[in-house]
PDB file of C-alpha atoms in Angstrom:
ATOM      1  CA  MET A 762     130.403  99.814 160.458  1.00 78.00           C
ATOM      2  CA  SER A 763     131.817 101.645 163.459  1.00 81.00           C
ATOM      3  CA  ALA A 764     130.523  98.905 165.744  1.00 79.00           C
ATOM      4  CA  GLY A 765     132.274  96.298 163.589  1.00 81.00           C
ATOM      5  CA  VAL A 766     135.565  98.187 163.460  1.00 78.00           C
ATOM      6  CA  ASN A 767     135.549  98.746 167.240  1.00 77.00           C
ATOM      7  CA  GLN A 768     134.026  95.307 167.970  1.00 79.00           C
ATOM      8  CA  ASP A 769     131.553  97.120 170.200  1.00 80.00           C
ATOM      9  CA  MET A 770     128.358  95.164 170.844  1.00 86.00           C
ATOM     10  CA  ALA A 771     126.868  98.030 172.888  1.00 84.00           C
ATOM     11  CA  LEU A 772     127.229 100.413 169.935  1.00 84.00           C
ATOM     12  CA  LEU A 773     125.702  97.811 167.614  1.00 86.00           C
ATOM     13  CA  LYS A 774     122.765  97.318 170.006  1.00 86.00           C
ATOM     14  CA  ASN A 775     122.146 101.076 170.304  1.00 82.00           C
ATOM     15  CA  SER A 776     122.310 101.503 166.520  1.00 84.00           C
ATOM     16  CA  LEU A 777     119.872  98.652 165.900  1.00 88.00           C
ATOM     17  CA  GLN A 778     117.465  99.994 168.525  1.00 85.00           C
ATOM     18  CA  LEU A 779     117.452 103.457 166.941  1.00 84.00           C
ATOM     19  CA  MET A 780     116.991 101.942 163.479  1.00 87.00           C
ATOM     20  CA  CYS A 781     114.046  99.859 164.703  1.00 89.00           C
ATOM     21  CA  MET A 782     112.503 102.963 166.287  1.00 86.00           C
ATOM     22  CA  PHE A 783     112.946 104.842 163.017  1.00 85.00           C
ATOM     23  CA  VAL A 784     111.379 102.077 160.907  1.00 87.00           C
ATOM     24  CA  ALA A 785     108.484 101.579 163.327  1.00 87.00           C
ATOM     25  CA  VAL A 786     107.642 105.264 163.782  1.00 85.00           C
ATOM     26  CA  SER A 787     108.724 106.938 160.555  1.00 84.00           C
ATOM     27  CA  ILE A 788     107.528 104.251 158.137  1.00 82.00           C
ATOM     28  CA  PHE A 789     104.942 101.856 159.609  1.00 83.00           C
ATOM     29  CA  PHE A 790     103.244 104.281 162.020  1.00 82.00           C
ATOM     30  CA  ASN A 791     102.939 107.082 159.453  1.00 77.00           C
ATOM     31  CA  ASP A 792     101.634 104.687 156.804  1.00 76.00           C
ATOM     32  CA  LEU A 793      99.087 103.370 159.280  1.00 79.00           C
ATOM     33  CA  VAL A 794      97.550 106.662 160.451  1.00 76.00           C
ATOM     34  CA  LYS A 795      98.477 108.847 157.419  1.00 70.00           C
ATOM     35  CA  GLU A 796      97.069 112.414 157.646  1.00 74.00           C
ATOM     36  CA  ARG A 797      95.955 111.976 161.265  1.00 82.00           C
ATOM     37  CA  VAL A 798      99.498 111.385 162.472  1.00 84.00           C
ATOM     38  CA  LEU A 799      99.981 114.761 164.170  1.00 86.00           C
ATOM     39  CA  GLU A 800      96.699 114.620 166.098  1.00 90.00           C
ATOM     40  CA  ILE A 801      97.352 111.056 167.272  1.00 90.00           C
ATOM     41  CA  VAL A 802     100.926 111.841 168.330  1.00 90.00           C
ATOM     42  CA  LEU A 803      99.943 114.941 170.310  1.00 92.00           C
ATOM     43  CA  ASN A 804      97.173 113.095 172.156  1.00 93.00           C
ATOM     44  CA  SER A 805      99.345 110.030 172.768  1.00 92.00           C
ATOM     45  CA  VAL A 806     102.202 112.043 174.260  1.00 93.00           C
ATOM     46  CA  LEU A 807      99.849 113.944 176.575  1.00 94.00           C
ATOM     47  CA  ILE A 808      98.288 110.687 177.789  1.00 94.00           C
ATOM     48  CA  ALA A 809     101.667 108.951 178.191  1.00 92.00           C
ATOM     49  CA  TYR A 810     103.119 111.689 180.375  1.00 93.00           C
ATOM     50  CA  LEU A 811     100.311 111.508 182.957  1.00 91.00           C
ATOM     51  CA  PRO A 812     101.361 108.163 184.540  1.00 93.00           C
ATOM     52  CA  PHE A 813     105.015 109.106 183.986  1.00 93.00           C
ATOM     53  CA  LEU A 814     104.677 112.262 186.105  1.00 92.00           C
ATOM     54  CA  VAL A 815     102.684 110.429 188.775  1.00 92.00           C
ATOM     55  CA  LEU A 816     105.431 107.798 188.981  1.00 92.00           C
ATOM     56  CA  CYS A 817     108.140 110.477 189.121  1.00 91.00           C
ATOM     57  CA  PHE A 818     106.537 112.237 192.089  1.00 90.00           C
ATOM     58  CA  GLN A 819     105.864 108.924 193.827  1.00 91.00           C
ATOM     59  CA  GLN A 820     109.467 107.774 193.570  1.00 89.00           C
ATOM     60  CA  ALA A 821     110.878 111.318 193.899  1.00 86.00           C
ATOM     61  CA  ASN A 822     114.608 110.654 193.769  1.00 88.00           C
ATOM     62  CA  TYR A 823     116.831 113.627 194.619  1.00 86.00           C
ATOM     63  CA  MET A 824     120.468 114.219 193.793  1.00 83.00           C
ATOM     64  CA  PHE A 825     122.500 117.353 194.525  1.00 77.00           C
ATOM     65  CA  ASP A 826     119.310 118.853 196.031  1.00 78.00           C
ATOM     66  CA  ALA A 827     117.583 118.590 192.643  1.00 84.00           C
ATOM     67  CA  PHE A 828     114.538 116.552 191.653  1.00 87.00           C
ATOM     68  CA  ALA A 829     115.431 113.463 189.598  1.00 89.00           C
ATOM     69  CA  GLY A 830     112.056 111.676 189.614  1.00 89.00           C
ATOM     70  CA  VAL A 831     112.524 108.071 188.462  1.00 89.00           C
ATOM     71  CA  PHE A 832     116.034 108.822 187.183  1.00 90.00           C
ATOM     72  CA  GLU A 833     119.395 108.977 188.905  1.00 85.00           C
ATOM     73  CA  ASN A 834     120.372 112.260 187.259  1.00 86.00           C
ATOM     74  CA  PRO A 835     118.255 115.439 187.632  1.00 87.00           C
ATOM     75  CA  ASN A 836     119.324 116.634 184.170  1.00 85.00           C
ATOM     76  CA  THR A 837     117.778 113.490 182.684  1.00 87.00           C
ATOM     77  CA  MET A 838     114.534 114.343 184.468  1.00 90.00           C
ATOM     78  CA  GLY A 839     114.688 117.854 183.073  1.00 89.00           C
ATOM     79  CA  PHE A 840     115.189 117.060 179.418  1.00 87.00           C
ATOM     80  CA  SER A 841     112.753 114.116 179.580  1.00 90.00           C
ATOM     81  CA  MET A 842     110.090 116.806 180.000  1.00 93.00           C
ATOM     82  CA  ILE A 843     110.968 118.525 176.709  1.00 93.00           C
ATOM     83  CA  GLY A 844     108.763 116.147 174.709  1.00 93.00           C
ATOM     84  CA  LEU A 845     105.747 117.116 176.793  1.00 94.00           C
ATOM     85  CA  MET A 846     106.552 120.831 176.563  1.00 95.00           C
ATOM     86  CA  ILE A 847     106.837 120.682 172.747  1.00 95.00           C
ATOM     87  CA  VAL A 848     103.458 118.946 172.476  1.00 95.00           C
ATOM     88  CA  VAL A 849     101.804 121.415 174.878  1.00 95.00           C
ATOM     89  CA  LEU A 850     103.254 124.386 172.996  1.00 94.00           C
ATOM     90  CA  MET A 851     101.877 122.939 169.764  1.00 95.00           C
ATOM     91  CA  ARG A 852      98.455 122.588 171.383  1.00 94.00           C
ATOM     92  CA  LEU A 853      98.643 126.160 172.677  1.00 91.00           C
ATOM     93  CA  TYR A 854      99.517 127.346 169.166  1.00 92.00           C
ATOM     94  CA  ASN A 855      96.494 125.555 167.678  1.00 91.00           C
ATOM     95  CA  VAL A 856      94.112 126.854 170.325  1.00 89.00           C
ATOM     96  CA  ALA A 857      95.506 130.388 170.110  1.00 85.00           C
ATOM     97  CA  MET A 858      94.994 130.432 166.338  1.00 86.00           C
ATOM     98  CA  GLN A 859      91.400 129.278 166.761  1.00 86.00           C
ATOM     99  CA  MET A 860      90.743 131.939 169.398  1.00 81.00           C
ATOM    100  CA  LEU A 861      92.251 134.695 167.277  1.00 77.00           C
ATOM    101  CA  HIS A 862      89.953 133.733 164.397  1.00 76.00           C
ATOM    102  CA  GLY A 863      86.862 133.606 166.602  1.00 71.00           C
ATOM    103  CA  GLN A 864      86.252 129.842 166.513  1.00 69.00           C
ATOM    104  CA  GLN A 865      84.421 128.134 169.419  1.00 68.00           C
ATOM    105  CA  ARG A 866      85.486 130.749 171.934  1.00 74.00           C
ATOM    106  CA  ILE A 867      84.335 129.059 175.156  1.00 82.00           C
ATOM    107  CA  LYS A 868      85.791 125.686 174.209  1.00 85.00           C
ATOM    108  CA  CYS A 869      89.022 127.312 173.091  1.00 84.00           C
ATOM    109  CA  MET A 870      89.342 129.322 176.304  1.00 83.00           C
ATOM    110  CA  LEU A 871      88.889 126.194 178.419  1.00 87.00           C
ATOM    111  CA  SER A 872      91.423 124.322 176.300  1.00 89.00           C
ATOM    112  CA  PHE A 873      93.851 127.221 176.527  1.00 85.00           C
ATOM    113  CA  MET A 874      93.574 127.261 180.319  1.00 84.00           C
ATOM    114  CA  LEU A 875      94.113 123.495 180.494  1.00 89.00           C
ATOM    115  CA  TYR A 876      97.241 123.532 178.330  1.00 91.00           C
ATOM    116  CA  THR A 877      98.597 126.566 180.172  1.00 87.00           C
ATOM    117  CA  ILE A 878      98.299 124.617 183.435  1.00 86.00           C
ATOM    118  CA  ILE A 879     100.095 121.622 181.888  1.00 91.00           C
ATOM    119  CA  TYR A 880     102.779 123.994 180.600  1.00 90.00           C
ATOM    120  CA  LEU A 881     103.273 125.368 184.121  1.00 85.00           C
ATOM    121  CA  VAL A 882     103.463 121.862 185.596  1.00 88.00           C
ATOM    122  CA  GLY A 883     106.143 120.913 183.063  1.00 91.00           C
ATOM    123  CA  LEU A 884     108.016 124.150 183.758  1.00 88.00           C
ATOM    124  CA  TYR A 885     107.802 123.464 187.497  1.00 87.00           C
ATOM    125  CA  VAL A 886     109.349 119.989 187.065  1.00 91.00           C
ATOM    126  CA  ILE A 887     112.172 121.418 184.936  1.00 91.00           C
ATOM    127  CA  LEU A 888     112.855 124.088 187.561  1.00 87.00           C
ATOM    128  CA  LEU A 889     112.866 121.452 190.305  1.00 87.00           C
ATOM    129  CA  SER A 890     115.395 119.395 188.351  1.00 88.00           C
ATOM    130  CA  ASN A 891     117.710 122.421 188.007  1.00 85.00           C
ATOM    131  CA  ALA A 892     118.124 121.549 184.315  1.00 85.00           C
ATOM    132  CA  ARG A 893     119.380 124.799 182.821  1.00 85.00           C
ATOM    133  CA  THR A 894     119.697 123.433 179.286  1.00 87.00           C
ATOM    134  CA  SER A 895     116.098 122.191 179.334  1.00 90.00           C
ATOM    135  CA  LEU A 896     114.866 125.525 180.690  1.00 90.00           C
ATOM    136  CA  LEU A 897     116.617 127.476 177.928  1.00 90.00           C
ATOM    137  CA  THR A 898     115.322 125.036 175.311  1.00 93.00           C
ATOM    138  CA  VAL A 899     111.733 125.532 176.493  1.00 94.00           C
ATOM    139  CA  ALA A 900     112.257 129.304 176.441  1.00 92.00           C
ATOM    140  CA  PHE A 901     113.453 129.210 172.812  1.00 94.00           C
ATOM    141  CA  ALA A 902     110.592 126.909 171.805  1.00 94.00           C
ATOM    142  CA  THR A 903     108.095 129.282 173.447  1.00 92.00           C
ATOM    143  CA  VAL A 904     109.557 132.191 171.476  1.00 91.00           C
ATOM    144  CA  VAL A 905     109.167 130.138 168.270  1.00 91.00           C
ATOM    145  CA  VAL A 906     105.452 129.673 169.015  1.00 91.00           C
ATOM    146  CA  PHE A 907     104.942 133.403 169.556  1.00 87.00           C
ATOM    147  CA  VAL A 908     106.791 134.228 166.332  1.00 87.00           C
ATOM    148  CA  CYS A 909     104.682 131.713 164.376  1.00 87.00           C
ATOM    149  CA  ILE A 910     101.446 133.174 165.770  1.00 84.00           C
ATOM    150  CA  VAL A 911     102.453 136.739 164.891  1.00 81.00           C
ATOM    151  CA  LYS A 912     103.627 135.684 161.429  1.00 82.00           C
ATOM    152  CA  SER A 913     100.340 133.924 160.671  1.00 80.00           C
ATOM    153  CA  MET A 914      98.364 137.124 161.299  1.00 75.00           C
ATOM    154  CA  ASN A 915      99.563 138.642 158.006  1.00 69.00           C
ATOM    155  CA  LYS A 916      99.660 142.115 159.592  1.00 60.00           C
ATOM    156  CA  THR A 917      95.893 142.197 160.163  1.00 64.00           C
ATOM    157  CA  PHE A 918      94.917 144.604 162.913  1.00 64.00           C
ATOM    158  CA  LEU A 919      92.128 142.806 164.804  1.00 68.00           C
ATOM    159  CA  PRO A 920      93.915 139.447 165.271  1.00 69.00           C
ATOM    160  CA  PHE A 921      97.013 141.366 166.378  1.00 69.00           C
ATOM    161  CA  ILE A 922      95.040 143.213 169.066  1.00 76.00           C
ATOM    162  CA  LYS A 923      93.507 139.904 170.173  1.00 71.00           C
ATOM    163  CA  PHE A 924      96.953 138.345 170.362  1.00 70.00           C
ATOM    164  CA  ILE A 925      98.321 141.199 172.468  1.00 75.00           C
ATOM    165  CA  ALA A 926      95.370 140.875 174.850  1.00 77.00           C
ATOM    166  CA  LEU A 927      95.777 137.092 175.006  1.00 73.00           C
ATOM    167  CA  PHE A 928      99.521 137.321 175.568  1.00 74.00           C
ATOM    168  CA  THR A 929      99.092 139.953 178.305  1.00 79.00           C
ATOM    169  CA  ALA A 930      96.456 137.877 180.095  1.00 78.00           C
ATOM    170  CA  VAL A 931      98.547 134.701 179.956  1.00 76.00           C
ATOM    171  CA  ALA A 932     101.747 136.469 181.019  1.00 75.00           C
ATOM    172  CA  PHE A 933      99.955 138.164 183.922  1.00 78.00           C
ATOM    173  CA  THR A 934      98.417 134.838 184.998  1.00 76.00           C
ATOM    174  CA  VAL A 935     101.748 133.006 184.865  1.00 73.00           C
ATOM    175  CA  VAL A 936     103.541 135.734 186.838  1.00 73.00           C
ATOM    176  CA  MET A 937     100.810 135.813 189.484  1.00 76.00           C
ATOM    177  CA  ILE A 938     100.908 132.026 189.864  1.00 71.00           C
ATOM    178  CA  MET A 939     104.679 132.051 190.239  1.00 67.00           C
ATOM    179  CA  MET A 940     104.531 134.844 192.804  1.00 69.00           C
ATOM    180  CA  ASN A 941     101.788 133.265 194.917  1.00 73.00           C
ATOM    181  CA  MET A 942     102.774 129.578 194.838  1.00 72.00           C
ATOM    182  CA  ASN A 943     105.448 128.728 197.381  1.00 74.00           C
ATOM    183  CA  MET A 944     106.520 125.579 195.542  1.00 69.00           C
ATOM    184  CA  MET A 945     107.058 127.525 192.317  1.00 70.00           C
ATOM    185  CA  GLN A 946     109.084 130.161 194.178  1.00 72.00           C
ATOM    186  CA  GLU A 947     111.205 127.439 195.773  1.00 73.00           C
ATOM    187  CA  ALA A 948     111.813 125.833 192.371  1.00 74.00           C
ATOM    188  CA  ILE A 949     112.870 129.171 190.853  1.00 75.00           C
ATOM    189  CA  GLN A 950     115.118 129.892 193.817  1.00 75.00           C
ATOM    190  CA  SER A 951     116.688 126.440 193.503  1.00 72.00           C
ATOM    191  CA  ILE A 952     117.749 126.860 189.879  1.00 71.00           C
ATOM    192  CA  ARG A 953     118.846 130.449 190.566  1.00 70.00           C
ATOM    193  CA  LEU A 954     121.171 129.236 193.330  1.00 71.00           C
ATOM    194  CA  LYS A 955     122.590 126.592 190.988  1.00 66.00           C
ATOM    195  CA  MET A 956     123.312 129.226 188.352  1.00 63.00           C
ATOM    196  CA  GLU A 957     124.961 131.514 190.914  1.00 62.00           C
ATOM    197  CA  LYS A 958     127.031 128.636 192.296  1.00 61.00           C
ATOM    198  CA  LYS A 959     128.311 127.797 188.827  1.00 56.00           C
ATOM    199  CA  SER A 960     128.715 131.468 187.869  1.00 50.00           C
ATOM    200  CA  MET A 961     126.158 131.165 185.063  1.00 53.00           C
ATOM    201  CA  ASN A 962     128.709 129.071 183.135  1.00 58.00           C
ATOM    202  CA  ILE A 963     126.441 126.621 181.341  1.00 59.00           C
ATOM    203  CA  THR A 964     129.413 124.825 179.763  1.00 61.00           C
ATOM    204  CA  ASP A 965     130.394 123.662 183.273  1.00 66.00           C
ATOM    205  CA  GLY A 966     133.517 121.685 182.327  1.00 74.00           C
ATOM    206  CA  ARG A 967     132.121 120.503 179.006  1.00 82.00           C
ATOM    207  CA  LEU A 968     134.647 122.464 176.949  1.00 85.00           C
ATOM    208  CA  GLU A 969     137.457 120.325 178.372  1.00 87.00           C
ATOM    209  CA  ILE A 970     135.573 117.160 177.385  1.00 89.00           C
ATOM    210  CA  TRP A 971     134.955 118.428 173.859  1.00 91.00           C
ATOM    211  CA  GLN A 972     138.616 119.410 173.512  1.00 90.00           C
ATOM    212  CA  TYR A 973     139.644 115.902 174.536  1.00 91.00           C
ATOM    213  CA  VAL A 974     137.323 114.366 171.919  1.00 92.00           C
ATOM    214  CA  PHE A 975     138.758 116.473 169.102  1.00 91.00           C
ATOM    215  CA  GLU A 976     142.338 115.838 170.232  1.00 90.00           C
ATOM    216  CA  HIS A 977     141.724 112.072 170.170  1.00 89.00           C
ATOM    217  CA  PHE A 978     139.708 112.017 166.951  1.00 90.00           C
ATOM    218  CA  ASN A 979     139.250 108.634 165.261  1.00 89.00           C
ATOM    219  CA  PHE A 980     137.377 108.281 161.967  1.00 90.00           C
ATOM    220  CA  TRP A 981     135.480 105.193 163.218  1.00 88.00           C
ATOM    221  CA  GLY A 982     135.084 106.481 166.783  1.00 89.00           C
ATOM    222  CA  HIS A 983     136.149 104.797 170.019  1.00 88.00           C
ATOM    223  CA  GLY A 984     132.988 102.941 171.020  1.00 86.00           C
ATOM    224  CA  VAL A 985     130.295 103.407 173.662  1.00 86.00           C
ATOM    225  CA  GLU A 986     131.284 104.965 176.994  1.00 81.00           C
ATOM    226  CA  SER A 987     134.878 105.368 175.819  1.00 86.00           C
ATOM    227  CA  LEU A 988     135.055 108.657 177.744  1.00 87.00           C
ATOM    228  CA  TRP A 989     135.191 106.793 181.053  1.00 84.00           C
ATOM    229  CA  SER A 990     138.948 107.048 180.550  1.00 82.00           C
ATOM    230  CA  ILE A 991     138.637 110.686 181.646  1.00 82.00           C
ATOM    231  CA  GLY A 992     135.951 110.010 184.236  1.00 82.00           C
ATOM    232  CA  VAL A 993     132.754 110.901 182.335  1.00 84.00           C
ATOM    233  CA  SER A 994     130.121 108.689 180.713  1.00 82.00           C
ATOM    234  CA  HIS A 995     129.415 110.886 177.679  1.00 85.00           C
ATOM    235  CA  ALA A 996     130.435 114.112 175.953  1.00 87.00           C
ATOM    236  CA  HIS A 997     127.454 116.256 177.090  1.00 86.00           C
ATOM    237  CA  ASN A 998     126.772 117.052 173.437  1.00 90.00           C
ATOM    238  CA  THR A 999     124.897 114.731 171.090  1.00 91.00           C
ATOM    239  CA  PHE A1000     126.939 115.558 167.987  1.00 93.00           C
ATOM    240  CA  ILE A1001     130.324 115.342 169.717  1.00 93.00           C
ATOM    241  CA  ASN A1002     129.235 112.179 171.488  1.00 92.00           C
ATOM    242  CA  ILE A1003     128.351 110.560 168.139  1.00 92.00           C
ATOM    243  CA  LEU A1004     131.772 111.597 166.842  1.00 92.00           C
ATOM    244  CA  GLN A1005     133.459 110.058 169.885  1.00 91.00           C
ATOM    245  CA  GLU A1006     131.496 106.804 169.914  1.00 90.00           C
ATOM    246  CA  ALA A1007     130.678 106.099 166.242  1.00 90.00           C
ATOM    247  CA  GLY A1008     133.006 108.334 164.254  1.00 91.00           C
ATOM    248  CA  LEU A1009     132.807 110.969 161.546  1.00 93.00           C
ATOM    249  CA  LEU A1010     130.670 109.001 159.085  1.00 92.00           C
ATOM    250  CA  ALA A1011     127.944 108.500 161.697  1.00 91.00           C
ATOM    251  CA  LEU A1012     128.037 112.180 162.633  1.00 93.00           C
ATOM    252  CA  ILE A1013     127.685 113.282 158.985  1.00 94.00           C
ATOM    253  CA  SER A1014     124.781 110.863 158.473  1.00 91.00           C
ATOM    254  CA  TYR A1015     122.963 112.157 161.555  1.00 91.00           C
ATOM    255  CA  CYS A1016     123.463 115.808 160.551  1.00 92.00           C
ATOM    256  CA  LEU A1017     122.202 115.082 157.022  1.00 91.00           C
ATOM    257  CA  PHE A1018     119.139 113.377 158.516  1.00 89.00           C
ATOM    258  CA  LEU A1019     118.276 116.492 160.554  1.00 88.00           C
ATOM    259  CA  PHE A1020     119.038 118.749 157.570  1.00 88.00           C
ATOM    260  CA  VAL A1021     116.647 116.840 155.315  1.00 85.00           C
ATOM    261  CA  ILE A1022     113.915 117.182 157.936  1.00 84.00           C
ATOM    262  CA  ALA A1023     114.490 120.924 158.264  1.00 79.00           C
ATOM    263  CA  LYS A1024     114.624 121.346 154.473  1.00 79.00           C
ATOM    264  CA  GLY A1025     111.364 119.444 154.021  1.00 72.00           C
ATOM    265  CA  TYR A1026     109.224 122.331 155.284  1.00 67.00           C
ATOM    266  CA  ARG A1027     108.306 123.185 151.677  1.00 69.00           C
ATOM    267  CA  GLN A1028     106.215 120.011 151.530  1.00 71.00           C
ATOM    268  CA  MET A1029     104.399 120.605 154.827  1.00 76.00           C
ATOM    269  CA  ASN A1030     101.176 122.283 155.837  1.00 80.00           C
ATOM    270  CA  GLU A1031     101.233 125.142 158.343  1.00 84.00           C
ATOM    271  CA  GLN A1032     100.699 123.002 161.441  1.00 86.00           C
ATOM    272  CA  LEU A1033     103.409 120.538 160.496  1.00 86.00           C
ATOM    273  CA  ILE A1034     105.825 123.395 159.793  1.00 88.00           C
ATOM    274  CA  VAL A1035     105.308 124.785 163.306  1.00 90.00           C
ATOM    275  CA  PHE A1036     105.586 121.349 164.893  1.00 92.00           C
ATOM    276  CA  THR A1037     108.753 120.543 162.938  1.00 90.00           C
ATOM    277  CA  GLY A1038     110.245 123.893 163.932  1.00 91.00           C
ATOM    278  CA  LEU A1039     109.546 123.181 167.600  1.00 93.00           C
ATOM    279  CA  VAL A1040     111.047 119.689 167.368  1.00 92.00           C
ATOM    280  CA  ILE A1041     114.203 120.907 165.596  1.00 92.00           C
ATOM    281  CA  VAL A1042     114.675 123.751 168.102  1.00 92.00           C
ATOM    282  CA  ALA A1043     114.252 121.303 170.977  1.00 93.00           C
ATOM    283  CA  VAL A1044     116.658 118.761 169.466  1.00 91.00           C
ATOM    284  CA  LEU A1045     119.350 121.384 168.856  1.00 91.00           C
ATOM    285  CA  GLY A1046     118.780 122.944 172.285  1.00 90.00           C
ATOM    286  CA  VAL A1047     119.073 119.701 174.233  1.00 88.00           C
ATOM    287  CA  SER A1048     121.828 118.285 171.998  1.00 89.00           C
ATOM    288  CA  THR A1049     124.088 121.272 172.648  1.00 87.00           C
ATOM    289  CA  PHE A1050     124.830 120.301 176.252  1.00 83.00           C
ATOM    290  CA  GLU A1051     123.303 116.821 176.674  1.00 83.00           C
ATOM    291  CA  ILE A1052     123.035 113.606 174.663  1.00 83.00           C
ATOM    292  CA  LEU A1053     119.812 112.711 172.911  1.00 80.00           C
ATOM    293  CA  TYR A1054     119.439 109.029 172.082  1.00 69.00           C
ATOM    294  CA  PHE A1055     116.486 107.124 173.545  1.00 68.00           C
ATOM    295  CA  ASN A1056     114.159 109.982 174.351  1.00 78.00           C
ATOM    296  CA  MET A1057     110.665 111.200 173.485  1.00 84.00           C
ATOM    297  CA  LEU A1058     112.241 113.911 171.333  1.00 86.00           C
ATOM    298  CA  HIS A1059     113.805 111.335 169.035  1.00 84.00           C
ATOM    299  CA  ILE A1060     110.410 109.692 168.588  1.00 87.00           C
ATOM    300  CA  LEU A1061     108.999 113.094 167.584  1.00 90.00           C
ATOM    301  CA  VAL A1062     111.886 113.528 165.137  1.00 89.00           C
ATOM    302  CA  PHE A1063     111.046 110.187 163.545  1.00 88.00           C
ATOM    303  CA  VAL A1064     107.363 111.183 163.359  1.00 87.00           C
ATOM    304  CA  VAL A1065     108.275 114.377 161.491  1.00 86.00           C
ATOM    305  CA  SER A1066     110.617 112.536 159.126  1.00 83.00           C
ATOM    306  CA  GLY A1067     107.840 110.091 158.263  1.00 78.00           C
ATOM    307  CA  SER A1068     105.413 112.924 157.621  1.00 71.00           C
ATOM    308  CA  ILE A1069     107.863 114.493 155.171  1.00 67.00           C
ATOM    309  CA  ARG A1070     108.176 111.172 153.366  1.00 59.00           C
ATOM    310  CA  ASP A1071     104.389 110.921 153.050  1.00 55.00           C
ATOM    311  CA  GLN A1072     104.096 114.528 151.846  1.00 55.00           C
ATOM    312  CA  GLY A1073     106.786 113.817 149.268  1.00 50.00           C
ATOM    313  CA  LYS A1074     104.765 110.892 147.921  1.00 52.00           C
ATOM    314  CA  LYS A1075     101.715 113.112 147.461  1.00 47.00           C
ATOM    315  CA  THR A1076     103.643 115.691 145.460  1.00 39.00           C
ATOM    316  CA  ILE A1077     105.091 113.181 143.000  1.00 36.00           C
TER     317      ILE A1077
END
């Protein structure tokens, strides 16, 4: 409707693309694979990111002394890694739970080491890109995983001791790697210098953009890239950007969509609850200071929404 009111073909195209993604992933894909959806998605994302990372380091674009990979903007490179980090954290959660309950210890330890390495690679790319929002989002998602592991122990003593030992070993390993790898130190120093240069102000001019959007509010929005009038391509916030481009009705619909997903945890099993929590945290984290349209995270959101729909069918 907003596209029709504003006669904006770009907005119509973006809306149709997102709707097609939703139908394909949330409905057809979930109906096709059913209860194996989570396993297939996790494996598929891990496989998909391998050639993507190879291509990024081959092309290796840089802007403002930050790594942009195949993109023109380093921030885009940073938050494109969030999908991989969410999947790796989910894998680490699964493996950690198996280790704490004494299942296939050698296999679990090898898997844990592998996913820890992938986690560090993803963290290294985010640090290289100087993407502060992505770094904070990964930090929050990591905290969510730790909280979920502790909560699942049900205050039992032995698993808690195992978890403390596992956490200490992983933390010590990560710190030692960061201290002894020059490239990791350079990446940390790079993002530290960016934060110092911008005085740790993560809003970085975004408040002025948001104020402009609210001052020029239009119920049906102003169309795609309407913020070029003030010299920026988007609002650096997914929710405010939807309000600016597609209007209030679109923003309410999107918020209700996310709310229904978050509310649907009652119908989920434990693994799906953790995965949904990670996805929602990542979406809110990235959306706060960037825009999230055609991204791996949105595909994961559609996967979760389809899983809720399937769980709802089973409970009827």
